[in-house]
Structure formats: structure tokens, C-alpha cells
XYZ file of C-alpha atoms in Angstrom:
733
model
C -8.138 -14.020 22.642
C -11.428 -13.822 24.564
C -11.533 -13.142 28.310
C -12.607 -16.753 28.971
C -9.712 -18.185 26.982
C -7.328 -15.727 28.593
C -8.378 -16.903 32.072
C -7.970 -20.552 31.068
C -4.474 -19.893 29.729
C -3.638 -17.838 32.796
C -4.692 -20.697 35.064
C -2.678 -23.063 32.935
C 0.450 -20.933 33.245
C -0.124 -20.470 36.964
C 0.000 -24.263 37.240
C 3.431 -24.051 35.666
C 4.353 -21.340 38.111
C 3.814 -23.694 41.001
C 6.031 -26.280 39.346
C 8.683 -24.005 37.888
C 9.068 -21.577 40.756
C 8.171 -18.442 38.852
C 8.056 -15.917 41.648
C 6.661 -12.887 39.839
C 3.737 -12.212 37.513
C 5.910 -10.835 34.716
C 4.825 -13.562 32.279
C 1.136 -13.200 33.040
C 0.750 -9.597 32.027
C 3.400 -9.496 29.314
C 2.299 -8.581 25.802
C 4.138 -11.670 24.515
C 1.913 -14.023 26.497
C 0.599 -15.782 23.354
C 4.181 -16.709 22.377
C 4.701 -18.328 25.750
C 1.553 -20.422 25.354
C 2.101 -21.823 21.843
C 1.924 -25.420 23.002
C 2.059 -26.800 19.475
C 4.676 -24.364 18.212
C 8.396 -24.858 17.805
C 9.501 -21.815 19.813
C 8.891 -20.898 23.461
C 10.064 -17.610 24.971
C 10.264 -17.627 28.773
C 12.869 -14.885 29.067
C 12.566 -12.252 31.805
C 10.045 -14.309 33.788
C 12.011 -14.335 37.061
C 12.211 -18.154 37.003
C 14.270 -19.591 39.863
C 13.858 -23.319 39.329
C 12.654 -25.797 36.710
C 10.826 -29.061 37.410
C 10.918 -32.096 35.038
C 7.198 -32.029 34.242
C 7.132 -28.425 33.031
C 7.853 -29.235 29.360
C 5.805 -32.419 28.980
C 3.346 -30.802 26.569
C 6.014 -29.156 24.402
C 6.965 -32.198 22.348
C 7.686 -30.206 19.166
C 9.732 -27.496 20.846
C 12.927 -26.662 18.971
C 13.886 -23.253 20.380
C 13.710 -22.401 24.088
C 14.733 -19.044 25.551
C 15.254 -18.988 29.332
C 17.596 -15.980 29.383
C 17.398 -13.133 31.903
C 15.898 -15.209 34.723
C 17.113 -16.199 38.205
C 18.091 -19.851 37.727
C 20.784 -20.898 40.225
C 21.089 -24.552 39.223
C 20.067 -26.571 36.205
C 19.325 -30.240 35.727
C 19.120 -30.950 31.986
C 16.748 -33.835 32.659
C 13.927 -31.250 32.617
C 14.351 -31.319 28.835
C 13.946 -35.088 28.461
C 10.435 -34.627 27.028
C 11.728 -32.380 24.237
C 13.571 -34.763 21.906
C 13.844 -32.237 19.057
C 15.234 -29.328 21.092
C 17.973 -27.613 19.058
C 18.538 -24.169 20.529
C 18.739 -23.452 24.260
C 19.530 -20.031 25.731
C 20.200 -19.940 29.489
C 22.376 -16.811 29.468
C 22.048 -14.009 32.038
C 20.970 -16.242 34.929
C 22.643 -17.018 38.274
C 23.958 -20.469 37.422
C 27.065 -21.570 39.330
C 27.036 -25.266 38.456
C 25.269 -27.632 36.082
C 24.503 -31.328 36.431
C 26.855 -32.832 33.848
C 25.325 -36.298 34.168
C 22.116 -35.007 32.622
C 23.688 -33.550 29.460
C 22.619 -36.725 27.683
C 19.073 -35.312 27.533
C 20.158 -32.540 25.139
C 22.313 -34.590 22.762
C 20.579 -33.091 19.740
C 21.393 -29.537 20.760
C 23.072 -27.322 18.115
C 23.048 -23.942 19.897
C 23.848 -23.642 23.608
C 24.327 -20.225 25.237
C 25.497 -20.346 28.876
C 27.237 -16.961 28.946
C 26.894 -14.315 31.657
C 26.166 -16.584 34.599
C 28.051 -16.936 37.876
C 30.490 -19.641 36.755
C 33.812 -19.250 38.488
C 35.675 -21.421 35.996
C 35.045 -22.219 32.349
C 35.724 -25.902 32.858
C 33.602 -28.074 30.595
C 33.081 -31.573 31.991
C 33.771 -34.643 29.865
C 30.031 -35.172 29.207
C 30.142 -32.202 26.823
C 31.873 -34.538 24.405
C 28.499 -36.277 23.870
C 27.070 -33.104 22.310
C 28.262 -34.104 18.855
C 25.802 -31.856 17.022
C 26.840 -28.709 18.886
C 27.788 -25.891 16.496
C 27.361 -22.684 18.525
C 28.521 -22.296 22.132
C 28.390 -19.269 24.440
C 30.443 -19.151 27.690
C 31.521 -16.780 30.464
C 33.694 -17.198 33.618
C 36.071 -15.399 35.942
C 38.942 -17.823 35.375
C 40.109 -19.782 32.340
C 42.455 -22.754 32.792
C 44.536 -24.694 30.278
C 42.322 -27.814 30.373
C 38.919 -26.157 30.553
C 38.105 -26.899 26.903
C 39.656 -30.329 26.590
C 36.303 -32.122 26.325
C 35.346 -30.280 23.121
C 38.799 -29.940 21.581
C 38.058 -32.672 19.044
C 34.883 -30.938 17.813
C 34.887 -28.281 15.124
C 32.320 -25.644 16.034
C 31.000 -22.858 13.847
C 30.954 -20.141 16.528
C 32.220 -19.762 20.087
C 31.268 -16.696 22.083
C 33.320 -15.764 25.158
C 31.962 -12.981 27.335
C 35.066 -12.081 29.299
C 34.205 -8.657 30.736
C 34.762 -9.976 34.276
C 37.718 -12.270 33.543
C 40.294 -12.104 36.315
C 42.703 -14.920 35.466
C 43.764 -16.404 32.154
C 46.221 -19.256 31.774
C 48.225 -18.784 28.553
C 47.432 -21.255 25.790
C 44.008 -22.149 27.186
C 42.117 -20.973 24.120
C 44.438 -22.962 21.872
C 42.345 -26.027 22.717
C 39.356 -24.593 20.899
C 38.542 -25.598 17.340
C 36.090 -23.174 15.755
C 35.510 -21.297 12.530
C 34.607 -18.077 14.313
C 35.607 -16.812 17.761
C 33.835 -13.825 19.315
C 35.546 -12.415 22.390
C 34.342 -9.550 24.563
C 37.565 -8.252 26.086
C 37.924 -8.037 29.888
C 37.852 -4.695 31.575
C 40.949 -5.485 33.663
C 43.496 -8.228 32.915
C 47.230 -7.931 33.360
C 48.159 -10.507 30.729
C 45.621 -9.463 28.106
C 48.331 -9.611 25.435
C 48.586 -13.392 25.846
C 44.814 -13.668 25.604
C 44.806 -11.663 22.365
C 47.632 -13.767 20.982
C 45.604 -16.914 21.537
C 42.509 -15.246 20.085
C 44.219 -14.489 16.797
C 45.484 -18.039 16.330
C 42.367 -20.127 16.872
C 40.015 -19.441 13.948
C 39.871 -17.830 10.535
C 37.215 -15.354 11.716
C 37.742 -13.329 14.887
C 35.390 -10.789 16.421
C 36.690 -8.588 19.234
C 34.357 -6.345 21.200
C 34.946 -3.630 23.766
C 38.394 -2.453 22.659
C 39.184 0.842 24.372
C 42.232 3.021 24.926
C 42.735 6.728 25.503
C 46.259 7.341 24.281
C 48.358 4.569 22.787
C 46.948 1.078 22.392
C 49.238 -1.844 23.184
C 51.618 -1.901 20.220
C 52.213 -5.648 20.576
C 48.831 -6.120 18.882
C 50.697 -5.459 15.671
C 52.920 -8.504 16.083
C 49.922 -10.595 17.130
C 47.900 -9.704 14.014
C 50.835 -10.151 11.689
C 51.580 -13.659 13.019
C 47.928 -14.787 13.055
C 46.026 -16.932 10.541
C 42.750 -14.991 10.586
C 41.275 -13.794 7.298
C 38.195 -12.018 8.695
C 38.676 -9.516 11.538
C 35.671 -7.858 13.187
C 36.166 -5.010 15.664
C 32.996 -3.968 17.475
C 32.281 -1.284 20.051
C 35.726 0.312 20.007
C 36.791 3.714 21.350
C 40.327 4.730 20.349
C 42.183 7.770 18.952
C 42.068 8.286 15.183
C 45.785 7.687 14.746
C 45.542 4.356 16.633
C 42.847 3.272 14.173
C 45.309 4.129 11.416
C 47.857 1.836 13.048
C 45.371 -1.038 13.229
C 44.570 -0.533 9.544
C 48.256 -0.493 8.645
C 48.971 -3.639 10.684
C 45.989 -5.415 9.160
C 47.177 -4.401 5.698
C 50.386 -6.370 6.118
C 48.764 -9.447 7.681
C 46.630 -12.394 6.597
C 43.472 -10.339 7.110
C 41.474 -10.095 3.897
C 38.238 -8.600 5.214
C 38.170 -6.031 8.011
C 34.903 -4.967 9.667
C 34.682 -2.098 12.155
C 31.328 -1.519 13.868
C 30.402 1.158 16.416
C 33.656 3.081 16.191
C 34.152 6.180 18.328
C 37.353 8.071 17.501
C 38.802 10.606 19.901
C 41.748 12.926 20.513
C 42.795 13.817 16.947
C 41.734 13.789 13.305
C 44.634 14.280 10.901
C 45.955 12.592 7.786
C 47.910 9.396 8.497
C 50.669 8.359 6.075
C 50.039 4.801 4.877
C 52.131 2.110 3.222
C 49.921 0.375 0.654
C 52.540 -2.061 -0.605
C 52.092 -5.856 -0.343
C 48.648 -5.793 1.191
C 46.248 -8.733 1.419
C 43.206 -6.685 2.454
C 40.368 -6.954 -0.069
C 37.525 -5.192 1.689
C 37.044 -2.667 4.489
C 33.675 -2.033 6.169
C 33.179 0.782 8.681
C 29.686 1.312 10.113
C 28.239 3.468 12.870
C 31.010 5.977 13.413
C 30.740 8.500 16.233
C 33.329 11.239 15.666
C 34.354 13.244 18.711
C 36.737 15.378 16.624
C 35.716 17.147 13.391
C 38.487 19.602 12.503
C 41.841 18.664 11.075
C 45.057 20.631 10.573
C 46.813 18.385 8.064
C 47.357 19.426 4.456
C 45.723 16.297 3.157
C 42.225 15.418 4.206
C 42.245 12.530 6.746
C 39.689 10.601 4.670
C 42.239 10.345 1.870
C 43.429 7.326 3.860
C 40.339 5.447 2.638
C 40.112 6.772 -0.925
C 43.761 5.840 -1.577
C 43.414 2.258 -0.348
C 44.205 -0.383 -2.917
C 41.215 -2.590 -2.134
C 38.253 -3.813 -4.154
C 35.434 -3.065 -1.715
C 35.005 -0.110 0.633
C 31.962 0.537 2.846
C 31.605 3.604 5.082
C 28.067 3.797 6.452
C 26.388 5.975 9.065
C 29.574 7.937 9.620
C 28.333 11.512 9.062
C 30.479 11.542 5.949
C 30.049 14.663 3.796
C 32.817 14.062 1.299
C 35.264 11.454 0.041
C 38.268 12.555 -2.046
C 38.599 11.240 -5.566
C 40.710 8.038 -5.397
C 44.222 7.931 -6.769
C 45.089 6.516 -10.172
C 46.177 3.169 -8.733
C 42.844 2.389 -7.068
C 41.113 -0.884 -7.845
C 37.722 -0.086 -6.320
C 34.959 -2.313 -7.653
C 32.404 -1.545 -4.953
C 31.885 1.689 -3.010
C 29.107 1.794 -0.415
C 28.681 5.212 1.217
C 25.177 4.875 2.678
C 23.465 6.771 5.523
C 25.790 9.753 5.382
C 25.543 13.425 4.427
C 27.072 13.305 0.971
C 26.053 16.087 -1.450
C 25.959 16.518 -5.240
C 29.660 17.414 -5.427
C 30.806 13.826 -4.753
C 33.346 12.585 -7.327
C 32.822 15.599 -9.614
C 35.194 15.299 -12.595
C 36.719 12.208 -10.972
C 38.309 10.141 -13.736
C 40.117 7.515 -11.682
C 37.244 5.141 -10.842
C 37.916 3.089 -13.930
C 37.120 -0.281 -12.326
C 34.047 0.647 -10.309
C 31.041 -1.640 -10.841
C 28.855 -1.053 -7.793
C 28.154 2.392 -6.296
C 25.726 2.975 -3.429
C 24.784 6.445 -2.123
C 21.556 5.431 -0.365
C 20.179 7.830 2.269
C 22.303 10.902 1.712
C 21.340 14.450 0.698
C 21.798 14.277 -3.083
C 19.485 16.643 -4.988
C 20.235 17.192 -8.700
C 19.854 14.061 -10.779
C 21.743 15.666 -13.657
C 24.823 16.012 -11.420
C 24.727 12.315 -10.522
C 24.292 11.379 -14.170
C 27.266 13.543 -15.134
C 29.363 11.910 -12.396
C 28.799 8.458 -13.916
C 30.011 9.414 -17.384
C 33.587 8.964 -16.150
C 32.841 5.454 -14.834
C 33.074 3.232 -17.891
C 32.512 -0.039 -15.998
C 29.710 1.037 -13.632
C 26.821 -1.453 -13.673
C 24.883 -0.841 -10.458
C 23.988 2.564 -8.996
C 21.827 3.039 -5.890
C 20.844 6.620 -5.044
C 17.615 5.807 -3.242
C 16.293 7.690 -0.214
C 17.730 11.052 -1.239
C 16.151 14.321 -2.435
C 16.696 13.836 -6.144
C 14.687 15.628 -8.808
C 15.194 16.221 -12.516
C 15.297 19.674 -14.067
C 14.295 19.739 -17.774
C 16.773 22.471 -18.525
C 19.754 20.401 -17.338
C 21.806 18.122 -19.545
C 21.372 14.457 -18.751
C 24.157 12.061 -19.760
C 24.843 8.683 -18.157
C 27.457 5.982 -18.265
C 26.499 3.595 -21.083
C 27.563 0.596 -18.987
C 24.890 1.177 -16.321
C 22.447 -1.764 -16.042
C 20.799 -1.303 -12.616
C 19.515 2.039 -11.323
C 17.724 2.529 -8.004
C 15.984 5.925 -7.749
C 13.384 4.911 -5.183
C 12.169 7.205 -2.389
C 13.154 10.502 -3.991
C 11.225 13.429 -5.508
C 11.122 12.044 -9.023
C 8.236 13.037 -11.322
C 7.147 11.995 -14.837
C 10.030 13.957 -16.323
C 12.442 11.245 -15.210
C 11.742 9.296 -18.413
C 13.634 11.985 -20.296
C 16.730 11.345 -18.194
C 17.477 7.617 -18.050
C 20.408 5.503 -19.263
C 19.604 3.703 -22.515
C 20.936 0.277 -21.574
C 19.158 -0.210 -18.253
C 17.940 -3.709 -17.403
C 16.555 -2.983 -13.920
C 14.940 0.334 -12.931
C 13.545 1.041 -9.457
C 11.339 4.146 -9.186
C 9.429 3.120 -6.071
C 7.940 5.736 -3.714
C 8.184 8.787 -5.945
C 5.694 11.239 -7.488
C 5.118 9.645 -10.889
C 1.613 10.173 -12.332
C 1.887 8.399 -15.674
C 4.259 6.622 -18.035
C 4.339 7.619 -21.687
C 6.437 7.077 -24.754
C 9.534 8.247 -22.907
C 10.318 4.647 -21.948
C 10.502 3.392 -25.529
C 14.252 3.983 -25.692
C 14.845 1.497 -22.846
C 15.259 -1.447 -25.210
C 16.971 -3.720 -22.663
C 14.647 -3.103 -19.706
C 13.733 -6.359 -17.918
C 12.428 -5.196 -14.523
C 10.519 -2.023 -13.645
C 9.543 -1.134 -10.069
C 6.864 1.557 -9.640
C 5.076 0.816 -6.340
C 3.913 3.648 -4.059
C 3.634 6.283 -6.777
C 0.569 8.163 -8.036
C -0.360 6.125 -11.095
C -4.080 6.150 -11.921
C -4.005 3.371 -14.525
C -1.899 0.435 -15.680
C 0.897 1.690 -17.966
C 0.621 0.946 -21.666
C 2.909 -2.072 -22.020
C 3.116 -1.357 -25.733
C 5.679 1.313 -24.862
C 7.922 -1.172 -23.077
C 10.598 -3.403 -24.506
C 9.659 -7.001 -25.311
C 12.351 -7.982 -22.809
C 10.289 -6.683 -19.859
C 9.686 -9.643 -17.540
C 8.701 -7.941 -14.277
C 6.407 -4.960 -13.627
C 5.531 -3.747 -10.122
C 2.822 -1.062 -9.809
C 1.671 -2.035 -6.319
C 0.136 0.533 -3.932
C -0.721 3.285 -6.420
C -4.041 5.073 -7.070
C -5.356 2.695 -9.710
C -9.142 2.526 -9.254
C -10.621 1.229 -12.500
C -8.006 -0.667 -14.544
C -9.254 -1.716 -17.954
C -9.179 -5.078 -19.636
C -7.297 -3.566 -22.581
C -4.514 -2.258 -20.333
C -4.020 -5.637 -18.702
C -4.199 -7.537 -21.992
C -1.387 -5.431 -23.427
C 0.794 -6.629 -20.524
C 0.134 -10.337 -21.035
C 3.708 -10.920 -22.241
C 5.095 -9.662 -18.932
C 5.702 -12.822 -16.893
C 5.266 -11.204 -13.470
C 2.921 -8.276 -12.795
C 2.241 -6.881 -9.329
C -0.775 -4.577 -9.411
C -2.467 -5.394 -6.108
C -3.008 -3.192 -3.051
C -4.551 -0.386 -5.091
C -7.726 1.553 -4.287
C -10.069 -0.354 -6.581
C -13.480 1.131 -7.454
C -15.699 -1.932 -7.711
C -18.163 -1.073 -10.485
C -19.158 -2.362 -13.908
C -15.976 -1.034 -15.500
C -13.999 -3.527 -13.419
C -15.944 -6.582 -14.617
C -13.948 -7.087 -17.806
C -10.681 -6.546 -15.913
C -11.607 -9.247 -13.399
C -12.400 -11.714 -16.186
C -9.056 -11.004 -17.855
C -7.238 -11.287 -14.525
C -8.697 -14.764 -14.038
C -7.233 -15.778 -17.398
C -3.834 -14.162 -16.705
C -3.657 -15.086 -13.015
C -0.422 -16.977 -13.627
C 1.180 -13.606 -14.419
C -0.510 -11.629 -11.649
C 1.485 -11.922 -8.445
C -0.813 -11.758 -5.421
C -4.049 -12.617 -7.257
C -6.626 -12.686 -5.793
C -5.647 -11.957 -2.150
C -4.131 -8.506 -2.704
C -6.860 -7.255 -5.063
C -9.384 -5.657 -2.692
C -12.329 -3.294 -3.256
C -11.808 0.127 -1.686
C -14.935 1.846 -3.039
C -17.901 2.022 -2.667
C -17.999 1.862 1.113
C -20.449 -1.050 1.233
C -18.035 -3.210 -0.799
C -14.839 -2.173 0.996
C -12.700 -5.195 1.842
C -14.299 -7.468 -0.761
C -11.888 -9.478 -2.923
C -12.266 -8.547 -6.592
C -12.676 -12.208 -7.485
C -15.883 -12.270 -5.404
C -17.354 -9.143 -7.032
C -20.196 -10.177 -9.373
C -22.345 -7.250 -10.607
C -25.620 -8.067 -12.421
C -25.670 -8.274 -16.214
C -28.489 -5.730 -16.508
C -26.628 -3.073 -14.479
C -23.453 -3.462 -16.547
C -24.830 -3.961 -20.138
C -25.848 -0.576 -21.540
C -27.846 -2.095 -24.408
C -29.894 -4.302 -22.108
C -30.435 -1.373 -19.772
C -31.505 0.953 -22.613
C -33.801 -1.737 -24.029
C -35.402 -2.175 -20.627
C -35.901 1.572 -20.192
C -37.239 2.141 -23.726
C -39.549 -0.897 -23.499
C -40.937 0.327 -20.198
C -41.533 3.806 -21.618
C -43.295 2.422 -24.705
C -45.506 0.230 -22.516
C -46.403 3.195 -20.320
C -47.215 5.288 -23.376
C -49.484 2.576 -24.739
C -51.265 2.264 -21.398
C -51.649 6.024 -21.165
C -52.980 6.175 -24.729
C -55.739 3.642 -24.035
C -56.588 5.257 -20.714
C -56.890 8.621 -22.369
C -59.006 7.140 -25.139
C -61.270 5.433 -22.662
C -61.801 8.470 -20.452
C -61.938 11.010 -23.325
C -58.956 12.828 -21.958
C -58.065 14.528 -25.290
C -61.567 16.009 -25.472
C -61.284 17.383 -21.958
C -57.856 18.777 -22.706
C -59.100 20.574 -25.794
C -62.039 21.885 -23.834
C -59.806 23.183 -21.052
C -57.438 24.829 -23.542
C -60.288 26.525 -25.330
C -61.770 27.643 -22.043
C -58.429 29.031 -20.862
C -57.934 30.726 -24.160
C -61.367 32.273 -23.944
C -60.810 33.432 -20.388
C -57.514 34.991 -21.355
C -59.051 36.905 -24.211
C -61.944 38.098 -22.135
C -59.636 39.228 -19.390
C -57.619 41.355 -21.769
C -60.607 42.986 -23.421
C -62.674 45.864 -22.129
C -66.385 46.140 -22.736
C -66.039 48.243 -25.858
C -63.517 45.876 -27.354
C -65.800 42.966 -26.546
C -68.590 44.570 -28.583
C -66.365 45.371 -31.543
C -66.261 42.500 -33.977
C -69.519 40.926 -32.805
C -71.640 39.939 -35.778
C -74.163 37.606 -34.176
C -76.247 37.534 -31.104
C -75.806 33.815 -30.647
C -74.042 30.835 -32.118
C -76.136 27.691 -32.212
C -74.668 24.184 -31.764
C -76.771 21.076 -32.192
C -76.765 17.476 -33.296
C -77.041 16.908 -37.012
C -79.970 14.637 -36.330
C -81.886 17.670 -35.009
C -81.233 19.730 -38.152
C -84.876 19.807 -39.314
C -86.130 21.000 -35.961
C -83.454 23.676 -35.624
C -83.886 24.920 -39.193
C -87.686 24.994 -39.210
C -88.586 25.694 -35.573
C -85.779 27.085 -33.409
C -84.191 29.651 -35.719
C -87.434 31.117 -37.028
C -88.746 31.552 -33.487
C -85.528 33.301 -32.425
C -85.008 35.593 -35.422
C -88.748 36.338 -35.999
C -87.997 37.803 -39.375
C -87.288 41.353 -38.165
C -83.486 40.912 -37.786
C -83.609 42.022 -34.171
C -81.789 38.845 -33.248
C -79.263 37.410 -35.637
C -78.255 33.746 -35.198
C -74.971 32.247 -36.463
C -75.921 29.083 -38.310
C -73.182 27.007 -39.824
C -75.143 26.242 -42.984
C -75.246 29.872 -44.053
C -72.490 31.582 -41.986
C -69.408 29.242 -42.012
C -66.675 30.550 -44.325
C -65.751 28.057 -47.061
C -62.127 26.800 -47.103
C -61.645 26.894 -43.363
C -61.619 23.877 -41.107
C -64.698 23.113 -39.078
C -62.818 23.810 -35.839
C -61.658 27.199 -37.137
C -65.195 28.092 -38.206
C -66.646 27.038 -34.844
C -64.068 29.050 -32.897
C -64.496 32.057 -35.202
C -68.299 31.920 -34.909
C -68.217 31.676 -31.113
C -65.837 34.668 -30.927
C -68.160 36.772 -33.181
C -71.216 35.881 -31.127
C -72.425 37.334 -27.846
C -73.749 33.989 -26.679
C -73.678 30.335 -27.572
C -76.740 28.121 -27.679
C -76.356 24.366 -27.257
C -79.320 22.252 -28.232
C -79.032 19.504 -25.632
C -81.353 17.072 -27.247
C -81.292 13.297 -26.620
C -79.378 13.060 -29.825
C -76.820 15.524 -28.494
C -76.008 13.721 -25.250
C -77.504 10.338 -26.245
C -79.549 10.377 -23.037
C -82.470 12.338 -21.463
C -81.484 15.791 -20.184
C -82.096 15.571 -16.350
C -78.750 15.842 -14.406
C -79.212 12.711 -12.422
C -79.379 10.852 -15.704
C -76.323 12.506 -17.245
C -73.398 10.001 -17.019
C -70.377 10.940 -14.929
C -68.416 10.848 -18.161
C -69.941 14.275 -18.877
C -68.991 15.866 -15.585
C -68.071 19.110 -17.311
C -71.580 19.263 -18.785
C -73.083 18.696 -15.325
C -70.957 21.524 -13.943
C -72.114 23.887 -16.712
C -75.757 22.994 -16.099
C -75.333 23.788 -12.403
C -73.904 27.230 -13.072
C -75.720 28.386 -16.241
C -79.370 28.914 -17.113
C -80.789 26.579 -19.676
C -84.217 26.078 -21.147
C -86.200 22.978 -21.878
C -88.077 23.199 -25.157
C -91.684 22.342 -24.313
C -93.698 19.720 -26.044
C -96.488 22.289 -26.198
C -95.551 25.293 -28.325
C -96.973 27.821 -25.916
C -95.107 26.601 -22.855
C -91.411 27.284 -22.048
C -89.738 26.196 -18.790
C -86.701 28.011 -17.483
C -84.333 26.285 -15.029
C -81.218 27.212 -13.206
């Protein structure tokens, strides 16, 4: 939200402050300010805003409001007419205020209310006026008071509620039978800290509903034994004990009493046991209890002196379902032969690999959960299950499990669901899996790849592999045809191929999003295939995002469209080869036009000559010389050279010997070889630069730039012009 919008909303809420009597600025600077200002939403949270009073106009703009939280404020009185502009209001929480009275005549404005929490206020009595009878849709009611009278609940006695909460920590007076007026499926009572006739209150509690939750049960030595008679004579089937602190042996008594009562399901939450920790003899005959759940145990005593372990009390119970969670449990004895356990949940404890070793009595177990313990050797867990012929579901997630190749790996053949997520499992796990699995969860492990090791899982229907280290989509050809669900979310898959995805087209649901995709040409075919199979790809296209390169990070794969030239190797090669051929052709014509080959040959010959001269001394340079000069001329000047130039140079006395190609070239050799050989055997070379030779007159200013090398030679070397008159010779530099 921008600063401007924030100021506008702040001014808007300050307007409400003036009307509602909000004395502090708690709501202004709270991080949940946007929730409080959702004018078009269905929920408004105004808790902890120090509100002292509400005015009718405050909720005029909240026409769609269904849930309103006004708890933890400072309201002292409440007129329900303030809610007349909220016709669809269903849930109202006004707990933890300072209310002493309410205006009953205005209850008509909340007739559609289903949840009303008025607990923990300053009500002296729990009397509900007759107007509460108009709240026909009310299903959940929360109340608190210092005194409870026999007729306090008369107005709602004809209504069957789902839940009634009674916060009775500060109850001072209770009239016996008062709670008998209530008609509810579940009653939750927080016991008073001090009440002389608490037994009568408990008696009424246990005879109102089928589900009873009791909180804040505490005793140091011996709890009131009459609770046994109360439970045994009650009609409750679900008993919930929360936030209790009692000696271990008193807990045993409650379990024994519940065993011989109508209670079928017993839940104990936040249990602190004190004083002692010894085995408690137990009578398991004629019990109706089907399940026991104990969570969040805080033991104050750890050592025991009894011959039998105290926890044998639980392992010997003849019940179908046992849950002991977050109890610092390190061990549970093997159950007796008469056990009927179908479900054992021992999560969030400190159980080790030795659990149920060689235990042959769990013949009816179907569900076993060891989540979040300190199990390490997978082979030990596998061996444990071989004795459990009916086990179908095993959860050993969030442990320290690994598989050692050298260990034997045998599983119960009845196992259908196996959860090995969040362990230290590597690729070797596929050599240690039950054959008949239908659901396998290997999430959050260290798996790099999946090979042929999965081919023996013929019944596999669901495979979970998110948050591993996979670099490509597994080859679905290795999987059973029964595989319907494959999850490889959040791995290291960067460039999945079209072939890999096509092989998985028979899998009805594939989750392969949230990987680190490298958006390049290799991904183009995959994207096209994904568009075709998008009905199978869960999360397409929203969860398929480019991670690399950096300039494409955050781009949805569906919107990635690389050019055809950059991705088609044949087009790219054709373009490169065509360009090279064109350049070669252009270079060829340029070279032809500017006589580049001639200049190159000249330079090479010159370099070669320089090299030879550099490596020869004067004596060596004389050795092998057969001619004083080699003469080069245009063929059109042959007559002049033959009849005039050579005779004048040689003079007939052999003092100067000229190399002339007509008489001195060696037959059988190429012209180039003869020219080079003649130049090397001659001290000098004579070039007859006639008009026929250069096709132009000899003066430098008339020599075309094309013959720049010739110009350079004429600047550095001495040459002679043959005179028209025989007796005149001009020498120039």
C-alpha cells in the first residue's frame, strides 16, 4: 500500500475511532491493518484495539461481513443494534472484554448468528434472557460467570447446540442440576480453581453430552475418587482431558475407570505427570474403549523401580487405536498376544531402531506411524515389518534413515503405502523397497536419479519425489502402467526433454513445476509437448518459471519463444556457410581486380630472396653464379632485344654473359622454375621496361597506381632509358 493510500485509510479508521471510542492507536500501527480495512471482505478483525464503545453507524459499510472479532478489548456494555447493518453476520467473538450486561431487546439484530462467544467477561451470573430463544441458528456458544443458577439456561434448553464452552476458572457458586438444562453435542468446561461442590458440577458435566472436554484438572496427591462413579454412570462416548497435572498412578486410575465406562475414545492433551512412575496393574476385561490418544506429555519423573516397565500399561491395552505423540518416548514394549492394535501412532518421540524387534504379536496392525523420531537403519525397519502380516501403511518420515547395500532388506508383503520422506535416502533405496507398494513417498531426500530399480514395483500408483536432486524427468518406461500420479516438484531439473515428457503421457497427473528451468533452445520442444499434455501437467503454466539465464528469470515457460534461426542447427549452419561462400566470392573478385595474387607472389619471392641473401656470405653469393645478368622483356620486344640489346652488352668478347631464355632455359622445367633459377644464377636482373612491358610510357607520373611496386622500385634503383639515338644513353635515379 502506498503512503497516500495508507494515509487515506488511516484517516478513514480515525473517523471510526471517533465513533467507536477507540482510545489507543493500537489498530493504526498494527501489522494486520489491511485485515481491519477489508471493507468488501467477509472477515473483520478488531481484536486488541482497546475499544470501549460501539456506535450503530460503525458497520454501515460492512454489508458482506460474516465474521467479526472484537475480543480482547474494553467493552463494558453492548447494544446488538450496532450490527443491524450486517444481515449476514454469522460469527461474533466478544470474549475477553469487560461486559457486565447486554441489551437483550436488541438480540433480534443477530438472529442469523451461528457462533457467539461471550466468555471471560465480567458477568456475575450466567442467566440467559428469554430473547436468546430467537437465536434459532445458534450452534456454538461460549459463556463465563461467577455464579450459575438452575434456571440460567432455560431459554436455550429446547435448542440442540453443537458446542458449548464454559470458562469457569472464577466460578464461586454452582447450583446442582443447572447444567442439566443444556442440550449440546459437545461440552467444554474449564474447571474452577476453587469450588466446594465441584463433584456435583462434574456429575452434571458427564451427563449432558456425548462429547465432554475438561480442562485444567490438577491434583498433587489423590484426585477425588468420586470421579470414578461419575464417569461410570455417564453417557459420554468421547472424553477429552486437556491441560492436566496429576500423579502417574492417578492417570492410571482415570484410564481404568474410563475402561469400564461408556467412553469409547479418550483424548489426553498437555499431560504433566508427577510424583511417581511405576507399573500400574490394569484390569482389561469388559472394556468399551476403542482408542486412546495422548499428546504433549511433560514427564517430571523418569526413573521407575517396578519390575515391569510402566509403559507396558499402554502396550497391553486391548484397543484398536493407540496414539502417543510428543511424549519423549524412547521405547514401547512389544504388545501381548491378546492385543488387537490396528493403528499405532508414535510420532514426535525419541524412538530408535530397536522398536518392536522380533515382535510377533502385532498380527492385526494395519497402520504404523513413527514420524519424527531418531530411526536410522532402513534395513532394521524393514526387518521389523516382516512379522506384521496385515500392515498396509507405514510412515517413517522425518527420521535419519539411510540404506546400507550390505544389509539384508526384507519387507512385509502386505505393505501398500510407505512414507520415507525427509530422511537421508539416496538412489540405493530402489534396491530396498516392498514389491507390492501402491503409494511411495520419497520427498525431501538425496535422490539423484531413478533407474531400472523401480521396475519390480508392478502395483505402484503414486510416486512422490519433490525436493530431491533430480536433474531430469525419470524414464516413465521403467514404471508400472498403473502409475497415475508422479510428483517431481522442486528438484534441479533445468532442461527437460520432449522425449522424457512424452514417455510419461500415460501418467494422469504429473507435477514437475517449481524447478530451475534453463530457458534455451533445448526447452522449446518440451514446451510444445507440455502444451499438448497440459491436462496431465498439474500447475501448468503458472509453476513453470525460467530460472536461467538471468535476463529471463521469472518468465513463464509458456511465454518463452526463441527464434527459429537460433534453435535450428541446419538453418544456422546454412546461414553461416552461405555467408562464408559469399565472402569468399567477394574476396576472389576483389583480389582479381586488384591483382592481389600477383602482389602476393611478388612479396613471397622477395622475402625468399631476402632470406637467402641474408644467410649467404659474399663468397657463397659468388659461387654458383653463371651469368652477369638475367634479362626480362616483353615478347613483343624480342627482335630489339635479340639484335640490339644483347649484342651491345656482350660485345662478342664474353666479358659479360647475359642469361637469355631462348638459349639458357633448361628444357622440361616450368617457366617459373627457369625464371627463378636464372635470377639466382645471375648477379643482376635487367628489365626492359618498354611500352609493351608496362603498356604505357615509362615516366613515373604516367605509371598507373596499379603498379605501385614498380614505382617504388624506380624510386630506389637506377634505371636507364634506351636513347632513340644510338650514341646517347641517359642514366636516371
